[in-house]
Amino acid sequence: MTIATKDILRLPQQALELQGTLARHDTGERVKLDRLDGVIAAALGALGLMTSLWGFNQLGMTLEDTRGLDLWFQGDIYRVTQNMTDADSDHYRTTVHPAASILISPFGIILTKLGMAPYEAARNIILLFSALSLGLMYAALRLLAMPKAVSALFVGVMASSGTFLHWNSVIEQSLPSQITIILALVLLAYGRTKSHIWWILMSAGTLSITITSWMFGLIATLARWPMRPDGEAAPQGKFSLKAFVGYWMKSPVIRISAIALGIIFVLAVVQFFTFNEAGLFFDPRIVKTEAYFVQPVAGAAGRPGWTPWENLQSLYITTQISPAPYLQVMEVSQWVNKEYYIINNQHSGFSQTVPGIAATVAWVVLLGLGIWGAIVHQRLRPVAIAVALMIVAEGVLHVLYGELTFLYAPYVLPPLIMLAAFSWFSPHRLKALVLAAVVMVCGGINNVGQFTAAVDIAKQTVAGNPPKIDPPY
């Protein structure tokens, strides 16, 4: 079988036609959220806040000075605390967090002016985000026309996850970024709006906190809006740059994305002149800087090499079911001029506890049923394809990027929960609910145990009495 050149040249046109068909797919009448939905969302938000507060209380002040730098799964907790509450701290990581400081720091600075300590102010911001994450995730699932109780159950699965316990109990920028991803899922489930403004704000939001999270906004936009302008033929005849640009600037996808990019560009420039040592996300030099964290590059430089299977296992399994943590010594790097400790679970494999094993098996089967439900449920095809693309895109990114994949778990958790929730639309919805309950209960028991083990390691290490490293990873 031969493929003619003309067939290859037609591929972009066919892709545009396929994308337009997907974006115009009728997903039926929208679900109208009622007062009871608001009550349930608020209750789930309170659950998120209390869970987060419990985690903070377990850790206490363990990670809130320079002794805790990178210790908690390579999290930048001390730096983020400073950035959230002090414009004069070192905001150099705004190169990959494009507008995080200018959007979040004013709230922390106001709280410190009102008398709160920096740690307390930053912690309260995270507590608010923890509440929002569960409430908004409930709204996203309800907009898929799932029953209230089913939506609440899958939000419970999210709340019991290893990711929620480990990363909603510390001060990090992954949680604010996760909120923007959940908002992308909310709009994806809701569909097109009369005005582009909500989609522009969503797209700008996903770009604002973490640069790679923009792909969630772009994918959601592509799933709901056509690339080609509605009701207008493409320019014909002799090529004209003016006509070409004029035509494509009427594209809803390009218009939404371009305006969103422009908003963050302006915010980043203002941030650059307002916050100490702030960088610019469009500075090409960041490519060289971030290449340090690309695993194949690290392997070529003699540092720990590429572990694609462990990366994917961490991203899709450890995100929900945490394995045992361990302490690891990290070598001198371009960032730290001496050896230092981190708590890690990258090479722990699957959880070996009885509840953890049960939850892992249930989670894998639940994801399988979610894929089944996404395939057979025709009405929500644009949502299903977009969620699948988000999960695959995260997999492609983190099979290559990042020394410790669990650090990036908050970004993939929301689409994974939505995929698992698609199991409700499979032919085995009742079995799916049982599996979800097993993941929530057994997984929660396992994750609490692994979290408290990590807390103990952190406290011993900061106190100058780190546990014995055996085996010496």
CSV table of C-alpha atoms in Angstrom, one decimal:
chain,number,residue,atom,x,y,z
A,1,MET,CA,0.0,0.0,0.0
A,2,THR,CA,1.5,3.4,-1.0
A,3,ILE,CA,0.5,6.8,0.3
A,4,ALA,CA,0.5,9.5,-2.3
A,5,THR,CA,1.9,12.9,-1.6
A,6,LYS,CA,-1.5,14.5,-2.1
A,7,ASP,CA,-2.9,12.2,0.7
A,8,ILE,CA,-0.2,13.4,3.1
A,9,LEU,CA,-0.9,17.1,2.2
A,10,ARG,CA,-4.6,16.5,2.9
A,11,LEU,CA,-3.9,15.3,6.5
A,12,PRO,CA,-4.0,18.8,8.0
A,13,GLN,CA,-7.3,19.5,6.4
A,14,GLN,CA,-8.7,16.2,7.5
A,15,ALA,CA,-7.5,16.9,11.0
A,16,LEU,CA,-9.2,20.3,11.0
A,17,GLU,CA,-12.4,18.7,9.8
A,18,LEU,CA,-12.2,16.0,12.5
A,19,GLN,CA,-11.5,18.6,15.2
A,20,GLY,CA,-14.5,20.7,14.0
A,21,THR,CA,-16.8,17.7,14.1
A,22,LEU,CA,-15.6,17.0,17.7
A,23,ALA,CA,-16.0,20.6,18.8
A,24,ARG,CA,-19.6,20.8,17.4
A,25,HIS,CA,-20.6,17.5,18.9
A,26,ASP,CA,-24.0,17.8,20.7
A,27,THR,CA,-23.5,16.8,24.4
A,28,GLY,CA,-27.1,17.3,25.2
A,29,GLU,CA,-28.9,19.6,27.7
A,30,ARG,CA,-26.7,21.0,30.4
A,31,VAL,CA,-27.2,20.0,34.0
A,32,LYS,CA,-28.4,22.8,36.2
A,33,LEU,CA,-26.8,22.8,39.6
A,34,ASP,CA,-29.3,23.4,42.4
A,35,ARG,CA,-29.1,24.5,46.0
A,36,LEU,CA,-28.4,20.9,47.2
A,37,ASP,CA,-25.4,20.8,44.9
A,38,GLY,CA,-24.1,23.9,46.6
A,39,VAL,CA,-24.6,22.3,50.0
A,40,ILE,CA,-22.7,19.2,48.9
A,41,ALA,CA,-19.9,21.1,47.3
A,42,ALA,CA,-19.6,23.2,50.5
A,43,ALA,CA,-19.5,20.1,52.6
A,44,LEU,CA,-16.8,18.5,50.4
A,45,GLY,CA,-14.9,21.8,50.6
A,46,ALA,CA,-15.0,21.7,54.4
A,47,LEU,CA,-13.8,18.1,54.2
A,48,GLY,CA,-10.9,19.2,52.0
A,49,LEU,CA,-10.0,22.1,54.4
A,50,MET,CA,-10.1,19.8,57.5
A,51,THR,CA,-8.0,17.1,55.8
A,52,SER,CA,-5.4,19.7,54.8
A,53,LEU,CA,-5.4,21.2,58.2
A,54,TRP,CA,-4.8,17.8,59.8
A,55,GLY,CA,-1.9,17.2,57.5
A,56,PHE,CA,-0.4,20.6,58.3
A,57,ASN,CA,-0.8,19.8,62.0
A,58,GLN,CA,1.1,16.5,61.6
A,59,LEU,CA,4.1,18.3,60.0
A,60,GLY,CA,4.0,21.3,62.2
A,61,MET,CA,6.9,23.7,61.4
A,62,THR,CA,9.2,20.8,60.2
A,63,LEU,CA,9.6,22.1,56.6
A,64,GLU,CA,9.3,25.8,57.2
A,65,ASP,CA,13.0,26.8,57.3
A,66,THR,CA,16.0,26.1,55.1
A,67,ARG,CA,16.6,22.7,56.7
A,68,GLY,CA,13.5,21.5,54.9
A,69,LEU,CA,14.7,22.6,51.4
A,70,ASP,CA,13.8,19.9,48.9
A,71,LEU,CA,13.3,17.4,51.7
A,72,TRP,CA,9.6,16.8,51.0
A,73,PHE,CA,9.7,15.0,47.7
A,74,GLN,CA,11.8,17.8,46.2
A,75,GLY,CA,9.1,20.4,47.0
A,76,ASP,CA,10.2,24.0,47.2
A,77,ILE,CA,8.2,24.6,50.4
A,78,TYR,CA,10.4,27.2,52.1
A,79,ARG,CA,10.8,29.2,48.9
A,80,VAL,CA,7.1,29.1,48.0
A,81,THR,CA,6.2,30.3,51.6
A,82,GLN,CA,8.6,33.2,51.1
A,83,ASN,CA,7.3,34.0,47.6
A,84,MET,CA,3.7,34.0,48.8
A,85,THR,CA,4.3,36.5,51.5
A,86,ASP,CA,7.3,38.7,50.5
A,87,ALA,CA,7.8,40.6,47.3
A,88,ASP,CA,11.5,41.0,48.2
A,89,SER,CA,12.2,37.3,48.4
A,90,ASP,CA,13.8,35.4,45.5
A,91,HIS,CA,11.1,34.9,42.8
A,92,TYR,CA,13.5,33.4,40.2
A,93,ARG,CA,11.2,30.4,39.6
A,94,THR,CA,8.6,32.6,37.9
A,95,THR,CA,10.4,31.5,34.7
A,96,VAL,CA,8.2,28.4,34.9
A,97,HIS,CA,5.4,29.8,37.1
A,98,PRO,CA,4.6,32.7,34.7
A,99,ALA,CA,2.3,34.9,36.9
A,100,ALA,CA,2.1,33.0,40.2
A,101,SER,CA,3.7,35.7,42.3
A,102,ILE,CA,1.7,38.6,41.0
A,103,LEU,CA,-1.6,36.6,41.4
A,104,ILE,CA,-1.0,34.9,44.7
A,105,SER,CA,1.5,36.9,46.7
A,106,PRO,CA,-0.7,40.0,47.2
A,107,PHE,CA,-3.1,37.9,49.4
A,108,GLY,CA,-0.2,36.6,51.4
A,109,ILE,CA,1.3,40.0,51.8
A,110,ILE,CA,-2.0,41.4,53.0
A,111,LEU,CA,-2.4,38.6,55.6
A,112,THR,CA,1.1,39.3,56.9
A,113,LYS,CA,0.3,43.0,57.2
A,114,LEU,CA,-2.8,42.0,59.2
A,115,GLY,CA,-0.4,40.4,61.7
A,116,MET,CA,-0.1,36.8,60.5
A,117,ALA,CA,3.3,35.1,60.4
A,118,PRO,CA,4.4,34.2,56.8
A,119,TYR,CA,3.9,30.5,57.4
A,120,GLU,CA,0.4,31.0,58.8
A,121,ALA,CA,-0.6,33.3,56.0
A,122,ALA,CA,0.7,30.9,53.3
A,123,ARG,CA,-0.9,28.0,55.0
A,124,ASN,CA,-4.3,29.7,55.1
A,125,ILE,CA,-4.1,30.3,51.3
A,126,ILE,CA,-3.4,26.6,50.8
A,127,LEU,CA,-6.3,25.7,53.1
A,128,LEU,CA,-8.6,27.8,50.9
A,129,PHE,CA,-7.3,26.1,47.8
A,130,SER,CA,-7.9,22.7,49.4
A,131,ALA,CA,-11.5,23.5,50.0
A,132,LEU,CA,-11.9,24.9,46.4
A,133,SER,CA,-10.3,21.9,44.8
A,134,LEU,CA,-12.9,19.4,46.1
A,135,GLY,CA,-15.9,21.7,45.7
A,136,LEU,CA,-14.9,22.5,42.1
A,137,MET,CA,-14.2,18.9,41.3
A,138,TYR,CA,-17.7,18.0,42.4
A,139,ALA,CA,-19.1,20.7,40.1
A,140,ALA,CA,-17.1,19.3,37.2
A,141,LEU,CA,-18.4,15.8,37.7
A,142,ARG,CA,-22.0,16.9,38.2
A,143,LEU,CA,-21.9,18.8,34.9
A,144,LEU,CA,-21.3,15.4,33.2
A,145,ALA,CA,-24.8,14.5,34.4
A,146,MET,CA,-23.6,12.2,37.1
A,147,PRO,CA,-25.9,11.7,40.1
A,148,LYS,CA,-25.1,13.8,43.2
A,149,ALA,CA,-24.1,10.8,45.3
A,150,VAL,CA,-21.9,9.3,42.6
A,151,SER,CA,-20.1,12.7,42.1
A,152,ALA,CA,-19.5,13.0,45.8
A,153,LEU,CA,-18.1,9.5,46.0
A,154,PHE,CA,-15.5,10.2,43.3
A,155,VAL,CA,-14.6,13.4,45.0
A,156,GLY,CA,-14.1,11.3,48.1
A,157,VAL,CA,-11.7,9.1,46.1
A,158,MET,CA,-9.8,12.3,45.2
A,159,ALA,CA,-9.7,13.4,48.9
A,160,SER,CA,-8.4,10.1,50.0
A,161,SER,CA,-5.6,10.0,47.4
A,162,GLY,CA,-1.9,10.0,48.3
A,163,THR,CA,-1.6,13.2,46.3
A,164,PHE,CA,-4.2,15.1,48.3
A,165,LEU,CA,-2.7,14.0,51.7
A,166,HIS,CA,0.9,14.7,50.8
A,167,TRP,CA,0.6,17.9,48.7
A,168,ASN,CA,-2.4,19.6,50.4
A,169,SER,CA,-0.5,19.5,53.7
A,170,VAL,CA,2.4,21.6,52.6
A,171,ILE,CA,2.9,25.0,51.0
A,172,GLU,CA,3.5,24.5,47.3
A,173,GLN,CA,2.4,26.0,44.0
A,174,SER,CA,1.1,22.7,42.6
A,175,LEU,CA,-2.2,23.1,44.4
A,176,PRO,CA,-3.0,26.6,43.0
A,177,SER,CA,-2.1,25.2,39.6
A,178,GLN,CA,-4.3,22.2,40.2
A,179,ILE,CA,-7.2,24.6,40.8
A,180,THR,CA,-6.8,26.0,37.3
A,181,ILE,CA,-6.8,22.5,35.9
A,182,ILE,CA,-10.0,21.7,37.6
A,183,LEU,CA,-11.5,24.9,36.3
A,184,ALA,CA,-10.5,23.7,32.8
A,185,LEU,CA,-12.4,20.5,33.5
A,186,VAL,CA,-15.5,22.5,34.7
A,187,LEU,CA,-15.6,24.5,31.5
A,188,LEU,CA,-14.9,21.3,29.4
A,189,ALA,CA,-17.9,19.6,31.0
A,190,TYR,CA,-20.1,22.7,30.7
A,191,GLY,CA,-19.3,23.3,27.1
A,192,ARG,CA,-19.3,26.5,25.0
A,193,THR,CA,-20.5,29.8,26.5
A,194,LYS,CA,-22.1,32.8,24.8
A,195,SER,CA,-19.0,34.9,25.4
A,196,HIS,CA,-15.4,33.8,25.0
A,197,ILE,CA,-14.4,35.6,28.2
A,198,TRP,CA,-14.8,32.6,30.5
A,199,TRP,CA,-12.7,30.5,28.2
A,200,ILE,CA,-10.0,33.2,27.9
A,201,LEU,CA,-9.8,33.5,31.7
A,202,MET,CA,-9.6,29.7,32.0
A,203,SER,CA,-6.9,29.4,29.4
A,204,ALA,CA,-4.9,32.3,31.0
A,205,GLY,CA,-5.4,30.7,34.4
A,206,THR,CA,-3.9,27.3,33.4
A,207,LEU,CA,-0.9,29.2,32.0
A,208,SER,CA,-0.5,31.6,34.9
A,209,ILE,CA,0.7,29.3,37.7
A,210,THR,CA,2.7,26.6,35.9
A,211,ILE,CA,3.7,26.9,32.3
A,212,THR,CA,3.2,23.3,31.3
A,213,SER,CA,-0.4,23.4,32.7
A,214,TRP,CA,-1.4,25.5,29.7
A,215,MET,CA,-1.8,22.3,27.8
A,216,PHE,CA,-4.9,21.5,29.9
A,217,GLY,CA,-6.5,24.8,28.8
A,218,LEU,CA,-5.5,24.3,25.2
A,219,ILE,CA,-6.9,20.8,25.1
A,220,ALA,CA,-10.2,21.8,26.7
A,221,THR,CA,-10.5,24.7,24.2
A,222,LEU,CA,-9.8,22.5,21.2
A,223,ALA,CA,-12.4,20.0,22.4
A,224,ARG,CA,-15.2,22.6,22.6
A,225,TRP,CA,-14.4,25.3,20.1
A,226,PRO,CA,-13.7,24.8,16.3
A,227,MET,CA,-10.3,25.7,15.0
A,228,ARG,CA,-11.8,27.1,11.7
A,229,PRO,CA,-14.0,30.2,11.9
A,230,ASP,CA,-17.7,29.4,11.8
A,231,GLY,CA,-19.5,30.2,8.5
A,232,GLU,CA,-16.4,31.6,6.7
A,233,ALA,CA,-14.6,30.0,3.8
A,234,ALA,CA,-10.8,29.9,3.8
A,235,PRO,CA,-9.0,32.3,1.5
A,236,GLN,CA,-8.6,30.9,-2.1
A,237,GLY,CA,-6.3,31.6,-5.0
A,238,LYS,CA,-3.0,33.4,-4.7
A,239,PHE,CA,-1.5,33.4,-1.1
A,240,SER,CA,-2.0,36.6,0.8
A,241,LEU,CA,-0.4,36.9,4.3
A,242,LYS,CA,-3.0,39.5,5.3
A,243,ALA,CA,-5.9,37.3,4.2
A,244,PHE,CA,-4.3,34.3,5.9
A,245,VAL,CA,-3.8,36.0,9.2
A,246,GLY,CA,-7.2,37.7,9.1
A,247,TYR,CA,-8.9,34.4,8.5
A,248,TRP,CA,-7.2,32.5,11.3
A,249,MET,CA,-7.5,35.3,13.8
A,250,LYS,CA,-11.2,34.7,13.6
A,251,SER,CA,-10.7,31.2,14.8
A,252,PRO,CA,-12.3,30.8,18.2
A,253,VAL,CA,-9.4,28.5,19.4
A,254,ILE,CA,-6.7,30.9,18.3
A,255,ARG,CA,-8.5,34.0,19.5
A,256,ILE,CA,-9.1,32.5,23.0
A,257,SER,CA,-5.6,31.2,23.3
A,258,ALA,CA,-3.9,34.3,21.9
A,259,ILE,CA,-5.7,36.7,24.2
A,260,ALA,CA,-5.0,34.4,27.2
A,261,LEU,CA,-1.3,34.4,26.2
A,262,GLY,CA,-1.3,38.2,25.9
A,263,ILE,CA,-2.9,38.6,29.4
A,264,ILE,CA,-0.2,36.4,31.0
A,265,PHE,CA,2.5,38.2,28.9
A,266,VAL,CA,1.5,41.5,30.4
A,267,LEU,CA,1.2,40.2,33.9
A,268,ALA,CA,4.6,38.6,33.6
A,269,VAL,CA,6.2,41.8,32.5
A,270,VAL,CA,4.6,43.7,35.4
A,271,GLN,CA,5.7,41.0,37.8
A,272,PHE,CA,9.2,41.2,36.4
A,273,PHE,CA,9.5,44.8,37.5
A,274,THR,CA,7.6,44.3,40.8
A,275,PHE,CA,9.0,41.2,42.4
A,276,ASN,CA,12.6,40.7,43.3
A,277,GLU,CA,14.6,38.5,40.9
A,278,ALA,CA,11.5,37.6,39.0
A,279,GLY,CA,12.0,36.0,35.6
A,280,LEU,CA,10.1,35.9,32.3
A,281,PHE,CA,8.5,32.7,31.1
A,282,PHE,CA,9.2,33.6,27.5
A,283,ASP,CA,13.0,33.9,28.1
A,284,PRO,CA,14.5,31.3,25.8
A,285,ARG,CA,17.3,30.7,28.4
A,286,ILE,CA,14.9,28.7,30.6
A,287,VAL,CA,15.1,25.8,28.1
A,288,LYS,CA,18.8,25.3,29.0
A,289,THR,CA,18.0,25.6,32.7
A,290,GLU,CA,15.1,23.1,32.7
A,291,ALA,CA,17.1,20.6,30.6
A,292,TYR,CA,18.8,19.7,33.8
A,293,PHE,CA,15.6,17.9,34.9
A,294,VAL,CA,15.2,15.9,31.7
A,295,GLN,CA,16.0,12.3,32.7
A,296,PRO,CA,17.8,11.2,29.5
A,297,VAL,CA,20.0,14.3,29.8
A,298,ALA,CA,20.6,13.5,33.5
A,299,GLY,CA,21.7,10.0,32.6
A,300,ALA,CA,24.1,11.2,29.9
A,301,ALA,CA,25.6,13.5,32.5
A,302,GLY,CA,26.3,10.6,34.9
A,303,ARG,CA,23.4,11.4,37.3
A,304,PRO,CA,20.5,8.9,37.9
A,305,GLY,CA,19.3,7.8,34.5
A,306,TRP,CA,16.0,7.4,32.7
A,307,THR,CA,13.3,5.3,34.4
A,308,PRO,CA,10.3,5.6,32.1
A,309,TRP,CA,8.3,2.7,33.6
A,310,GLU,CA,8.8,4.0,37.1
A,311,ASN,CA,7.8,7.5,36.0
A,312,LEU,CA,4.5,6.2,34.5
A,313,GLN,CA,3.8,4.0,37.5
A,314,SER,CA,4.3,7.0,39.8
A,315,LEU,CA,2.1,9.2,37.6
A,316,TYR,CA,-0.9,6.9,37.2
A,317,ILE,CA,-0.7,4.7,40.3
A,318,THR,CA,1.3,6.4,43.0
A,319,THR,CA,-0.8,9.6,42.4
A,320,GLN,CA,-3.7,7.7,44.0
A,321,ILE,CA,-2.1,5.0,46.1
A,322,SER,CA,1.2,5.9,47.8
A,323,PRO,CA,3.9,3.3,48.3
A,324,ALA,CA,6.4,3.4,51.2
A,325,PRO,CA,8.6,6.6,51.4
A,326,TYR,CA,12.3,6.4,52.0
A,327,LEU,CA,15.2,8.8,52.5
A,328,GLN,CA,17.7,9.4,49.7
A,329,VAL,CA,20.9,11.4,49.5
A,330,MET,CA,21.1,13.7,46.5
A,331,GLU,CA,24.5,14.6,45.0
A,332,VAL,CA,25.8,18.2,44.5
A,333,SER,CA,24.0,19.9,41.7
A,334,GLN,CA,23.8,23.2,39.9
A,335,TRP,CA,21.1,24.2,42.4
A,336,VAL,CA,22.7,22.9,45.7
A,337,ASN,CA,26.4,23.0,46.4
A,338,LYS,CA,26.4,20.1,48.9
A,339,GLU,CA,24.8,16.7,49.3
A,340,TYR,CA,21.3,16.9,50.7
A,341,TYR,CA,18.4,14.6,51.7
A,342,ILE,CA,15.1,14.1,50.0
A,343,ILE,CA,12.1,11.9,50.9
A,344,ASN,CA,11.3,9.8,47.8
A,345,ASN,CA,9.0,7.0,46.7
A,346,GLN,CA,10.1,6.9,43.0
A,347,HIS,CA,11.6,3.4,43.3
A,348,SER,CA,9.3,2.0,46.0
A,349,GLY,CA,7.1,0.1,43.5
A,350,PHE,CA,3.5,-0.6,44.5
A,351,SER,CA,2.3,-0.3,48.0
A,352,GLN,CA,2.9,-3.5,50.0
A,353,THR,CA,0.3,-2.9,52.7
A,354,VAL,CA,-2.8,-5.1,52.6
A,355,PRO,CA,-5.1,-2.0,52.2
A,356,GLY,CA,-2.7,-0.6,49.6
A,357,ILE,CA,-2.7,-3.8,47.5
A,358,ALA,CA,-6.5,-3.9,47.6
A,359,ALA,CA,-6.8,-0.3,46.6
A,360,THR,CA,-4.2,-0.6,43.9
A,361,VAL,CA,-6.0,-3.5,42.2
A,362,ALA,CA,-9.4,-1.7,42.6
A,363,TRP,CA,-7.9,1.5,41.1
A,364,VAL,CA,-6.5,-0.2,38.1
A,365,VAL,CA,-9.8,-2.0,37.4
A,366,LEU,CA,-11.7,1.3,38.0
A,367,LEU,CA,-9.5,3.1,35.4
A,368,GLY,CA,-10.2,0.3,33.0
A,369,LEU,CA,-13.9,0.6,33.5
A,370,GLY,CA,-13.5,4.4,33.1
A,371,ILE,CA,-11.9,3.9,29.7
A,372,TRP,CA,-14.8,1.5,28.8
A,373,GLY,CA,-17.4,4.1,29.9
A,374,ALA,CA,-15.6,6.8,27.9
A,375,ILE,CA,-15.7,4.7,24.8
A,376,VAL,CA,-19.3,3.6,24.9
A,377,HIS,CA,-20.8,6.9,26.2
A,378,GLN,CA,-21.3,8.8,22.9
A,379,ARG,CA,-22.9,11.9,24.4
A,380,LEU,CA,-19.7,13.0,26.2
A,381,ARG,CA,-17.3,12.1,23.4
A,382,PRO,CA,-15.5,15.5,23.3
A,383,VAL,CA,-15.0,15.4,27.1
A,384,ALA,CA,-13.7,11.9,27.1
A,385,ILE,CA,-11.2,12.6,24.3
A,386,ALA,CA,-10.0,15.7,26.0
A,387,VAL,CA,-9.5,14.0,29.3
A,388,ALA,CA,-7.6,11.2,27.6
A,389,LEU,CA,-5.4,13.7,25.8
A,390,MET,CA,-4.7,15.4,29.1
A,391,ILE,CA,-3.6,12.2,30.8
A,392,VAL,CA,-1.5,11.1,27.8
A,393,ALA,CA,0.1,14.5,27.5
A,394,GLU,CA,1.1,14.5,31.2
A,395,GLY,CA,2.5,11.0,30.6
A,396,VAL,CA,4.6,12.1,27.7
A,397,LEU,CA,5.9,15.1,29.6
A,398,HIS,CA,6.8,13.3,32.8
A,399,VAL,CA,8.2,10.1,31.2
A,400,LEU,CA,11.0,12.5,30.3
A,401,TYR,CA,10.9,15.5,32.7
A,402,GLY,CA,11.4,15.5,36.4
A,403,GLU,CA,13.7,13.6,38.8
A,404,LEU,CA,10.9,12.7,41.2
A,405,THR,CA,7.6,12.2,39.4
A,406,PHE,CA,5.4,12.3,42.6
A,407,LEU,CA,6.2,16.1,42.7
A,408,TYR,CA,3.9,16.5,39.7
A,409,ALA,CA,1.1,14.3,40.9
A,410,PRO,CA,-1.3,17.2,41.6
A,411,TYR,CA,-1.4,18.1,38.0
A,412,VAL,CA,-2.6,14.7,36.7
A,413,LEU,CA,-4.9,13.8,39.6
A,414,PRO,CA,-8.0,15.8,38.4
A,415,PRO,CA,-8.2,14.2,34.9
A,416,LEU,CA,-7.5,10.8,36.4
A,417,ILE,CA,-10.4,11.2,38.8
A,418,MET,CA,-12.6,12.3,35.9
A,419,LEU,CA,-11.5,9.2,33.9
A,420,ALA,CA,-12.3,7.0,36.8
A,421,ALA,CA,-15.7,8.6,37.2
A,422,PHE,CA,-16.5,7.7,33.6
A,423,SER,CA,-16.8,4.1,34.9
A,424,TRP,CA,-20.3,5.2,35.9
A,425,PHE,CA,-21.2,5.2,32.2
A,426,SER,CA,-19.8,1.7,31.6
A,427,PRO,CA,-22.1,-1.4,31.6
A,428,HIS,CA,-20.8,-2.2,35.1
A,429,ARG,CA,-21.7,1.0,37.0
A,430,LEU,CA,-22.6,-0.8,40.3
A,431,LYS,CA,-19.3,-2.7,40.3
A,432,ALA,CA,-17.6,0.6,39.6
A,433,LEU,CA,-19.2,2.2,42.7
A,434,VAL,CA,-17.9,-0.7,44.8
A,435,LEU,CA,-14.4,-0.4,43.4
A,436,ALA,CA,-14.5,3.4,44.0
A,437,ALA,CA,-15.5,2.8,47.6
A,438,VAL,CA,-12.6,0.3,48.0
A,439,VAL,CA,-10.1,2.8,46.6
A,440,MET,CA,-11.5,5.5,48.9
A,441,VAL,CA,-11.5,3.5,52.1
A,442,CYS,CA,-8.5,1.1,51.6
A,443,GLY,CA,-6.5,3.6,49.7
A,444,GLY,CA,-7.2,6.2,52.4
A,445,ILE,CA,-6.0,3.9,55.2
A,446,ASN,CA,-2.8,3.1,53.2
A,447,ASN,CA,-2.2,6.7,52.3
A,448,VAL,CA,-2.6,8.0,55.8
A,449,GLY,CA,0.0,5.4,56.9
A,450,GLN,CA,2.5,6.3,54.2
A,451,PHE,CA,2.0,10.0,54.9
A,452,THR,CA,2.7,9.7,58.6
A,453,ALA,CA,5.7,7.6,57.8
A,454,ALA,CA,7.0,10.4,55.5
A,455,VAL,CA,6.3,12.9,58.3
A,456,ASP,CA,8.3,10.9,60.8
A,457,ILE,CA,11.3,10.7,58.3
A,458,ALA,CA,11.0,14.5,57.8
A,459,LYS,CA,11.0,15.3,61.5
A,460,GLN,CA,14.0,13.0,62.2
A,461,THR,CA,16.0,14.4,59.3
A,462,VAL,CA,15.4,18.0,60.2
A,463,ALA,CA,16.2,17.3,63.9
A,464,GLY,CA,19.7,16.0,62.7
A,465,ASN,CA,19.0,12.4,63.3
A,466,PRO,CA,18.0,11.0,59.8
A,467,PRO,CA,16.9,7.3,59.7
A,468,LYS,CA,19.4,4.8,58.3
A,469,ILE,CA,19.3,4.7,54.5
A,470,ASP,CA,19.0,1.0,53.6
A,471,PRO,CA,19.2,0.2,50.8
A,472,PRO,CA,21.3,3.2,49.8
A,473,TYR,CA,19.4,4.4,46.8
